[in-house]
Coordinates of N, CA and C in Angstrom, one line a residue:
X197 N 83.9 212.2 152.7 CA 84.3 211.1 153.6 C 83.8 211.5 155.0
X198 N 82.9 210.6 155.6 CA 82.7 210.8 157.1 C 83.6 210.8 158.1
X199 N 83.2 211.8 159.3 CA 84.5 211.4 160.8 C 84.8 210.3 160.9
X200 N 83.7 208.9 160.5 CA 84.3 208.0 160.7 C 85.4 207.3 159.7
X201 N 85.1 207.2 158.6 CA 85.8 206.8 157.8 C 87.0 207.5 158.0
X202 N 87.6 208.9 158.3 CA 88.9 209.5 158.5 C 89.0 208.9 159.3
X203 N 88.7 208.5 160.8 CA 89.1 208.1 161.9 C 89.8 206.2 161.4
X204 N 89.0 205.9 160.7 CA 89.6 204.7 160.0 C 90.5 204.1 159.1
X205 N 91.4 205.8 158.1 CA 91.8 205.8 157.2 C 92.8 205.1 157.4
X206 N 94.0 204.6 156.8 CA 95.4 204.2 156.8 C 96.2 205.7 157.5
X207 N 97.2 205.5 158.2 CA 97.6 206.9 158.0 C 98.4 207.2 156.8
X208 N 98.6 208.4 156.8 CA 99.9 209.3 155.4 C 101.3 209.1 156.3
X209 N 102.3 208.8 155.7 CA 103.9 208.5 156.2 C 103.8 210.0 156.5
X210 N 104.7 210.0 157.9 CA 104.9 211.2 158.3 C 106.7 211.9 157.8
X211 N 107.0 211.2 157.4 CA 108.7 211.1 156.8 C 108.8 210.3 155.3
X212 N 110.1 210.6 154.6 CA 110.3 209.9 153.4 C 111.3 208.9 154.5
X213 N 111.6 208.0 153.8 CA 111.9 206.5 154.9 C 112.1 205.5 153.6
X214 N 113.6 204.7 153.7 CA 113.5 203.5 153.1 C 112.5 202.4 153.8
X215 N 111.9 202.2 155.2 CA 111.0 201.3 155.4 C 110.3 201.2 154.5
X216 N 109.3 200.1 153.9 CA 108.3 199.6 153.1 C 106.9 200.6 153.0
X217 N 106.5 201.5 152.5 CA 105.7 202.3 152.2 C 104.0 201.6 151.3
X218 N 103.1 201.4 152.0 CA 102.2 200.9 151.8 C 101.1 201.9 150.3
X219 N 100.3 201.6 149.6 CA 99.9 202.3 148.9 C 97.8 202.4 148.6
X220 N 97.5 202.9 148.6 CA 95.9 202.7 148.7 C 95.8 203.6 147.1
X221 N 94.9 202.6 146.5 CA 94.4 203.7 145.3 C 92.7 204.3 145.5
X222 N 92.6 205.5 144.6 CA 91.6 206.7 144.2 C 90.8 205.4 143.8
X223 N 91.1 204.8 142.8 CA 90.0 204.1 141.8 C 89.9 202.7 141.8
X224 N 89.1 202.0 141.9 CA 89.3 200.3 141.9 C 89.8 199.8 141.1
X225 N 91.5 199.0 141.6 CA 91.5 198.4 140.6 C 90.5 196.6 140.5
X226 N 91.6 195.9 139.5 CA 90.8 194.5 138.7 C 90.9 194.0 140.0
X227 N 89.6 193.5 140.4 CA 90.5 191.7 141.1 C 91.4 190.9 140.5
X228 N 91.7 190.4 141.4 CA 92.6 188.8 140.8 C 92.2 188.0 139.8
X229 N 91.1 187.9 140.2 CA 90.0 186.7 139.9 C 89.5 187.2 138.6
X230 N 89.5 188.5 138.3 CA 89.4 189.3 136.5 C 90.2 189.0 136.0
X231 N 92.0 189.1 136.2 CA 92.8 189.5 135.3 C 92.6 188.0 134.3
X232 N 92.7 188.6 132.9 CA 92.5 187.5 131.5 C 94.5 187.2 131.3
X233 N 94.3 186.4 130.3 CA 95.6 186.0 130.0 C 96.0 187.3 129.5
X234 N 95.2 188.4 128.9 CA 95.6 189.7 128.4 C 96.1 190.7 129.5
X235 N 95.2 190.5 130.5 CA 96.1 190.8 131.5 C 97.5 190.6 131.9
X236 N 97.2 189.3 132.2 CA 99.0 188.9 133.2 C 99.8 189.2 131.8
X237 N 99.5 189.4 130.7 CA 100.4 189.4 129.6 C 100.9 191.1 129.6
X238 N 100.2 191.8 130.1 CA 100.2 193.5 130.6 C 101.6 193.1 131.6
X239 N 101.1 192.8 133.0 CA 101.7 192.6 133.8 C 103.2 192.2 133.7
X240 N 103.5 191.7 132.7 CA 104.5 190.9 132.4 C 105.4 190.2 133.4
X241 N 105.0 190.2 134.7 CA 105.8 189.4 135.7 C 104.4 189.0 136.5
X242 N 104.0 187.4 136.4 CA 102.6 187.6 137.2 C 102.3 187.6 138.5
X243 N 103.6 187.8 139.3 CA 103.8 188.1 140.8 C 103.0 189.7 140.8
X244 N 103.1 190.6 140.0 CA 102.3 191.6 140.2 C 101.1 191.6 140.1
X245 N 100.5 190.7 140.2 CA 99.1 190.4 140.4 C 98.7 190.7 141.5
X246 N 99.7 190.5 142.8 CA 98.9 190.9 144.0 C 99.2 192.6 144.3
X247 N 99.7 193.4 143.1 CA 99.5 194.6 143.7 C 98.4 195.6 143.0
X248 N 97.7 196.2 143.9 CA 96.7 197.1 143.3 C 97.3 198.0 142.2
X249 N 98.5 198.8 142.7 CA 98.7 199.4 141.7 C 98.8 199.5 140.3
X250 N 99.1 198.1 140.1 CA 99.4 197.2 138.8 C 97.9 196.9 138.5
X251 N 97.3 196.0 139.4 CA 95.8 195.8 139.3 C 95.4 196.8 138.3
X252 N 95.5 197.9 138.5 CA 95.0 199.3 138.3 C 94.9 199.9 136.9
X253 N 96.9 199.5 136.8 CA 97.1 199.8 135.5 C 96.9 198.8 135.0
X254 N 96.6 197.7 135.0 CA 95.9 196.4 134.1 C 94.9 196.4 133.4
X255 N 93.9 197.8 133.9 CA 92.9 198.1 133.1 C 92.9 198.5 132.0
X256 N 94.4 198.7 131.2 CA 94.7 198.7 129.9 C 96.3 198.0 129.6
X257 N 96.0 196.8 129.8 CA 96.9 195.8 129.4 C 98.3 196.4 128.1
X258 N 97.9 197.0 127.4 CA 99.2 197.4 126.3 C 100.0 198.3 126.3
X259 N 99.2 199.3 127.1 CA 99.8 200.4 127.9 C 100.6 199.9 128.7
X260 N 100.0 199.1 130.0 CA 100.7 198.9 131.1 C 102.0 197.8 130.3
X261 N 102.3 197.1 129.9 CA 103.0 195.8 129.4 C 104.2 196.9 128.5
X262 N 104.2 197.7 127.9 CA 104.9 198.7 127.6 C 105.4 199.6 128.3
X263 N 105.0 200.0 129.2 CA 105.6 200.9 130.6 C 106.3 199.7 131.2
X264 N 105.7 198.5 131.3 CA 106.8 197.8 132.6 C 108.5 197.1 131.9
X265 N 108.1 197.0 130.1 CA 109.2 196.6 130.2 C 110.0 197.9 129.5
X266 N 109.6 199.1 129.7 CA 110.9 200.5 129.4 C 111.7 200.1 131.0
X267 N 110.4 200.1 131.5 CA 110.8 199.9 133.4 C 112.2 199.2 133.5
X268 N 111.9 198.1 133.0 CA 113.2 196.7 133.1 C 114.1 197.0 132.4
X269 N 114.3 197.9 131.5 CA 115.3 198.1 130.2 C 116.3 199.3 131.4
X270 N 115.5 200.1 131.7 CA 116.2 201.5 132.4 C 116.8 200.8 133.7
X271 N 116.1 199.9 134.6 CA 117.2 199.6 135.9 C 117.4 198.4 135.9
X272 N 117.1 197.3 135.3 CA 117.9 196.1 135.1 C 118.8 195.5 134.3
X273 N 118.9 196.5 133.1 CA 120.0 196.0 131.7 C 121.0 196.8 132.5
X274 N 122.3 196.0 132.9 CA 122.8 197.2 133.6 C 124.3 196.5 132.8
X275 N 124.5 195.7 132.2 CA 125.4 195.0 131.6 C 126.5 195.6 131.0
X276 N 126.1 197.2 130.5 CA 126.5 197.9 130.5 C 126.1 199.6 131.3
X277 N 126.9 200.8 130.8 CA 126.4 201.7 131.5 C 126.5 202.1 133.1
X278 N 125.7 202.5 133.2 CA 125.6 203.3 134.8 C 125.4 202.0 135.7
X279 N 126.1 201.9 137.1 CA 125.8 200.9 137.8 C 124.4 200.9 138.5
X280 N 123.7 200.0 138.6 CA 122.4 199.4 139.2 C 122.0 200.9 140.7
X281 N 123.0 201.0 141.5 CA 123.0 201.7 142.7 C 122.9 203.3 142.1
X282 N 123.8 203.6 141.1 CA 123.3 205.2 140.6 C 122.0 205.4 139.9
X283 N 121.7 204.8 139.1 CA 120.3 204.2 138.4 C 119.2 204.8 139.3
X284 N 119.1 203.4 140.6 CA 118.6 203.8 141.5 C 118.2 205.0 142.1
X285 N 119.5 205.8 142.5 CA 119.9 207.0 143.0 C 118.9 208.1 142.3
X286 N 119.0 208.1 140.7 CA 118.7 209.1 140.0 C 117.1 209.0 140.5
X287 N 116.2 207.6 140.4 CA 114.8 207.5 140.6 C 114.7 207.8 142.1
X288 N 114.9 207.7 143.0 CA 115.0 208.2 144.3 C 115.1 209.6 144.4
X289 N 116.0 210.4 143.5 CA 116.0 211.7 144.0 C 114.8 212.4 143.0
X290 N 114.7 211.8 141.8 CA 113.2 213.0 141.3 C 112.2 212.3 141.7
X291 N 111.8 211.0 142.9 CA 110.8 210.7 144.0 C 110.9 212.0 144.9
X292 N 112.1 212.2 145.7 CA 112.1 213.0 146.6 C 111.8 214.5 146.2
X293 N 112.1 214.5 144.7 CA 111.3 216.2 144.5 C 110.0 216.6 144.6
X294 N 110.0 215.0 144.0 CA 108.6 215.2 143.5 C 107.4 215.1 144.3
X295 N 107.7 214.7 145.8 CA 107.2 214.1 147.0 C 106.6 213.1 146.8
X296 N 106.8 211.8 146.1 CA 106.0 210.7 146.1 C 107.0 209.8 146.9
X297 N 106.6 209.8 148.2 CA 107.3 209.1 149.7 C 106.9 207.8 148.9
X298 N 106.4 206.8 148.3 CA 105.9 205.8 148.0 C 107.6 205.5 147.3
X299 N 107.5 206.1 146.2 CA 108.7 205.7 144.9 C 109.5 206.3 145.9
X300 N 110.0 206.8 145.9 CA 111.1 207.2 146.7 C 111.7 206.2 148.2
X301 N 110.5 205.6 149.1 CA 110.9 204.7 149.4 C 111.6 203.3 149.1
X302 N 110.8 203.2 147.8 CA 111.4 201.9 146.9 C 112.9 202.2 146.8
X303 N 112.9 203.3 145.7 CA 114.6 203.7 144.9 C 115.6 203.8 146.0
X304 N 115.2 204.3 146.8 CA 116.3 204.5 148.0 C 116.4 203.1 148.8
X305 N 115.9 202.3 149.1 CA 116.0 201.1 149.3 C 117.1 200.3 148.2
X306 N 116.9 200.6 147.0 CA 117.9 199.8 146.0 C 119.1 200.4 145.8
X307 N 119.1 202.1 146.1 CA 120.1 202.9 145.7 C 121.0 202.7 147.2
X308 N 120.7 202.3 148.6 CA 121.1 201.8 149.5 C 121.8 200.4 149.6
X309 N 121.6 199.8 148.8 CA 121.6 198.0 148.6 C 122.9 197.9 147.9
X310 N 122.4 198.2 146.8 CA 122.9 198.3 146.0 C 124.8 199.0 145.9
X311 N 124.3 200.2 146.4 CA 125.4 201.4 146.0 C 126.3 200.6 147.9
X312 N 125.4 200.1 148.7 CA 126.3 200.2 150.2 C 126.6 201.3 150.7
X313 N 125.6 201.9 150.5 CA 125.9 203.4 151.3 C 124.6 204.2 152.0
X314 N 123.8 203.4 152.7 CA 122.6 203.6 153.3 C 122.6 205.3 153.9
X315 N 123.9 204.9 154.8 CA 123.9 206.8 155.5 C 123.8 207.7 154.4
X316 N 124.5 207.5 152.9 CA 124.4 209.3 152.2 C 122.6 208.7 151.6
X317 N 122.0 207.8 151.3 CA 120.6 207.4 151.0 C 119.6 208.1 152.1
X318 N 120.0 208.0 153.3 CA 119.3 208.1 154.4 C 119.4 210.1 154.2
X319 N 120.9 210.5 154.5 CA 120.8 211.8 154.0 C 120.1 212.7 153.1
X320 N 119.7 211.9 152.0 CA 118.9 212.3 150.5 C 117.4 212.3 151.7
X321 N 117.0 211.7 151.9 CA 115.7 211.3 152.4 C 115.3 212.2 153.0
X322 N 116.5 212.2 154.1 CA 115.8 213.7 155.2 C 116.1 215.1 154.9
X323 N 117.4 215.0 154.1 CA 117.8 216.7 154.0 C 117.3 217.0 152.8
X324 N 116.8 215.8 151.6 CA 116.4 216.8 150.1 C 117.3 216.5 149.6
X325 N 117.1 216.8 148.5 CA 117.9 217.0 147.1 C 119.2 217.8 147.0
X326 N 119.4 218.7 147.8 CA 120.4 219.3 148.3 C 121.5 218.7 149.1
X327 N 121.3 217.8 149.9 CA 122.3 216.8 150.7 C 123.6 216.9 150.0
X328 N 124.5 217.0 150.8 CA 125.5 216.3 150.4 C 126.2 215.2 150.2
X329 N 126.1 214.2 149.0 CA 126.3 212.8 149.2 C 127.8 212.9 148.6
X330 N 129.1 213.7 148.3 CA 129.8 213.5 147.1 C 129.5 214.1 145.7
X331 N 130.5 214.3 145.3 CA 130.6 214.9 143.8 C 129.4 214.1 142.9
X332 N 130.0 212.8 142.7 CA 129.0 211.9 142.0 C 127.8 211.9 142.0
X333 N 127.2 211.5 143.5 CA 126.2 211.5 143.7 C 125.2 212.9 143.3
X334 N 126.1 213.5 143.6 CA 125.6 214.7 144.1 C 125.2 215.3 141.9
X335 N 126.1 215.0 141.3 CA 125.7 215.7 139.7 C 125.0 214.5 139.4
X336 N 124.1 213.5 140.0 CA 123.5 212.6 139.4 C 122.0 213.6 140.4
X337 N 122.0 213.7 141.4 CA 120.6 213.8 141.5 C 120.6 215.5 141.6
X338 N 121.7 216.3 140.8 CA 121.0 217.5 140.2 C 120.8 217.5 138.9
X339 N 121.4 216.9 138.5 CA 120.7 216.2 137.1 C 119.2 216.1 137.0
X340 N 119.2 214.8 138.0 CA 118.1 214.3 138.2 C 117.0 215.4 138.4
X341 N 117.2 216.2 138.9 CA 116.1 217.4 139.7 C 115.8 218.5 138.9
X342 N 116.7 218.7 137.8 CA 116.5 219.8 136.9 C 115.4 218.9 135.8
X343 N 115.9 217.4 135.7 CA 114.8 217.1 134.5 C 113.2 217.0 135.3
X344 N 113.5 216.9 136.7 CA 112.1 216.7 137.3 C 111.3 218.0 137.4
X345 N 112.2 219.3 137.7 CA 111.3 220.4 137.5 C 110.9 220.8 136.6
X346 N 111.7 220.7 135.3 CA 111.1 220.6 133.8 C 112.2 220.0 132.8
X347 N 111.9 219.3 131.9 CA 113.3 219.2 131.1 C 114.1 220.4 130.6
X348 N 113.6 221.2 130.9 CA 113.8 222.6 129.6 C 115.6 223.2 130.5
X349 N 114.9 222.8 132.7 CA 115.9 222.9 133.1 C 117.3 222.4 133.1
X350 N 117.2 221.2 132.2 CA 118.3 219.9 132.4 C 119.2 220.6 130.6
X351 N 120.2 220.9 130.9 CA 121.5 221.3 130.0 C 122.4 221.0 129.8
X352 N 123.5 221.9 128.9 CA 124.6 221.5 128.9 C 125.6 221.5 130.4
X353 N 125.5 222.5 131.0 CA 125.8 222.4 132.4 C 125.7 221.0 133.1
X354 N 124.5 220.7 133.8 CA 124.0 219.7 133.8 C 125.2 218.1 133.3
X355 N 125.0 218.3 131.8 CA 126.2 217.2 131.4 C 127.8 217.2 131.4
X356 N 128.1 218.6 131.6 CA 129.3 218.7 131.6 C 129.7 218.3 133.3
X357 N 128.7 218.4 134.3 CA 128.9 218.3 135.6 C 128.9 217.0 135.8
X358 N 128.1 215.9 135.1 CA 128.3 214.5 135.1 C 129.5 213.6 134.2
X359 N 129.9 214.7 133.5 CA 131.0 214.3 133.2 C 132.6 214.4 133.6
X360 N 132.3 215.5 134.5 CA 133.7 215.8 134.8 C 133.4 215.3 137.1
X361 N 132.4 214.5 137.0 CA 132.4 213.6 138.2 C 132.8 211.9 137.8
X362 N 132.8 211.7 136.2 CA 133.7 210.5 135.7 C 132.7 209.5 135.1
X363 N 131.2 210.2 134.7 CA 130.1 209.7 133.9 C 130.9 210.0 132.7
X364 N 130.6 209.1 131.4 CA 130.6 208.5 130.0 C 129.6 209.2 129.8
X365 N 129.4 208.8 128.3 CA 127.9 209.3 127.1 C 126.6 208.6 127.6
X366 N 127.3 206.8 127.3 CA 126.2 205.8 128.0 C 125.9 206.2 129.7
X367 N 126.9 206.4 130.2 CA 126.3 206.5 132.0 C 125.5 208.0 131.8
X368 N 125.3 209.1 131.2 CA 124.9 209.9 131.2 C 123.6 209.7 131.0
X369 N 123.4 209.1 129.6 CA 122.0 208.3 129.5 C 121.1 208.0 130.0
X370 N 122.2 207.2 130.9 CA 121.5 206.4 132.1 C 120.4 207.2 132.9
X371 N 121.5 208.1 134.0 CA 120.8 208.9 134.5 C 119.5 209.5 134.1
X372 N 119.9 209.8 132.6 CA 118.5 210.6 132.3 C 117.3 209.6 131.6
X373 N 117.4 208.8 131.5 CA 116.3 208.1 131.6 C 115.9 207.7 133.0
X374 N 116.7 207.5 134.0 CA 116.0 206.6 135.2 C 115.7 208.0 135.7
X375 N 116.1 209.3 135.6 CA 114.9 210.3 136.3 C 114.1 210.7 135.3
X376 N 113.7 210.9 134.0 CA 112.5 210.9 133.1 C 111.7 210.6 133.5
X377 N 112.1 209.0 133.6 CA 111.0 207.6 134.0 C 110.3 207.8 135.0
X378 N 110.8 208.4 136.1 CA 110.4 208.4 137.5 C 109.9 209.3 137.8
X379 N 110.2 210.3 136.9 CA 109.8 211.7 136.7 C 108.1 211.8 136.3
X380 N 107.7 210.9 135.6 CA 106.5 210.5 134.9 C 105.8 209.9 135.5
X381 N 106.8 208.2 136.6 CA 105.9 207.7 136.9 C 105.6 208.0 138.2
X382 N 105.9 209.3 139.5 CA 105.5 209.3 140.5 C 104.5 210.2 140.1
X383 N 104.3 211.0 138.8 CA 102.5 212.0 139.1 C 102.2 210.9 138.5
X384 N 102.2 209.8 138.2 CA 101.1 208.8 137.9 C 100.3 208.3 138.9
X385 N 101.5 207.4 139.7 CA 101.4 207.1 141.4 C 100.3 208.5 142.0
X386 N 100.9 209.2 142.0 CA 100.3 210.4 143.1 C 99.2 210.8 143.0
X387 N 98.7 210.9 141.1 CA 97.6 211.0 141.0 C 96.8 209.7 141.0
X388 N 96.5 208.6 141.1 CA 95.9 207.2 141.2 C 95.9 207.1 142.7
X389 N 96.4 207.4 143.1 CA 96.3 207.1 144.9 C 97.3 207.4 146.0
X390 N 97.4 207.0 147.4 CA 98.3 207.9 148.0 C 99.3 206.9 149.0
X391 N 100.3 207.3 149.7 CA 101.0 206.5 150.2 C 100.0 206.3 151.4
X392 N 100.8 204.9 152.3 CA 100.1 204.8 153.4 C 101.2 204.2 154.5
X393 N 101.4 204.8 155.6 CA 102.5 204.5 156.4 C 103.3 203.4 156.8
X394 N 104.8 203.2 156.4 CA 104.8 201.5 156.9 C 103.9 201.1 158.8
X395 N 103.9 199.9 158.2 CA 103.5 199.4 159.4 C 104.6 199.1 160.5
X396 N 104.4 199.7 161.8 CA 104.9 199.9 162.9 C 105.5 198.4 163.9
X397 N 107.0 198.5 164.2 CA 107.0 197.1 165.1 C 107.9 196.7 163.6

């Protein structure tokens, strides 16, 4: 890349931040004007049409259409199990291990919303994984962080700590699917392309 082209790049977020985190990818994705019915059938919501990211992964439609709806099963069936806001929580904190400021923007935005508790969200963001949010919180995103540095670290410990903060079998689940998930999908993110700073104002 030439001086100039750096001098023109997007910038890199200088902070993890619930503001809106912009994203640029490594590889081109589809245009618009490409995606086939086999596509938006990938996509399975065809509002993601206008994101590159998606764009991206639409270059193999059965893959992507199978990743989005584990996606939907893990933070929107919430009918039962773990509430919407801990869900969240768990994908936010193995974003923040994992340093993908991108996903970690998102989750913390919903684990904010959602949970009504922006200041211990805000805390996660800037202090790490270490923060102190509460008992709860707190055995959901060490949970969370043991399965993100490897599963091998996530144990019985681990479940006995989410259980004795007043997680069930099912809410236990929970957790560990929505950091698996997130666990997977921010080196996907990170490897395909990089964040880009919200815009300012």
């Amino acid at each position: 890349m030439s001086g100039s082209d750096l001098a023109s790049a997007p910038p890199y977020p200088d902070a993890f931040t619930r503001a809106e985190v912009g994203w640029i990818p490594n590889l081109a994705p589809l245009a618009e004007d490409e995606l086939t019915g086999r596509h938006l059938d990938g996509l399975v919501d065809a509002s993601r049409a206008k994101s590159d990211y998606f764009r991206l992964l639409a270059r193999d439609p059965e893959v992507l259409r199978a990743r989005t709806l584990v996606d939907k099963d893990i933070f929107y069936n919430v009918a039962d199990g773990l509430p919407r806001a801990d869900r969240e929580l768990a994908a936010a904190a193995a974003s923040r291990r994992n340093g993908c400021v991108f996903c970690a923007s998102v989750h913390a935005r919903f684990a904010a919303h959602h949970g009504k508790r922006p200041d211990d969200v805000d805390r996660l963001l800037a202090e790490g994984v270490d923060a102190d949010l509460g008992e709860r919180w707190n055995a959901i995103v060490a949970a969370s962080v043991a399965l993100t540095d490897t599963p091998l670290a996530f144990g019985a410990d681990d479940v006995r700590r989410l259980r004795d903060a007043g997680l069930d079998e099912g809410e236990i689940a929970d957790v560990i699917h929505g950091a698996a998930f997130f666990n997977w999908a921010n080196r996907l993110m990170l490897s395909l392309g990089r964040p880009v700073a919200p815009a300012e104002g």
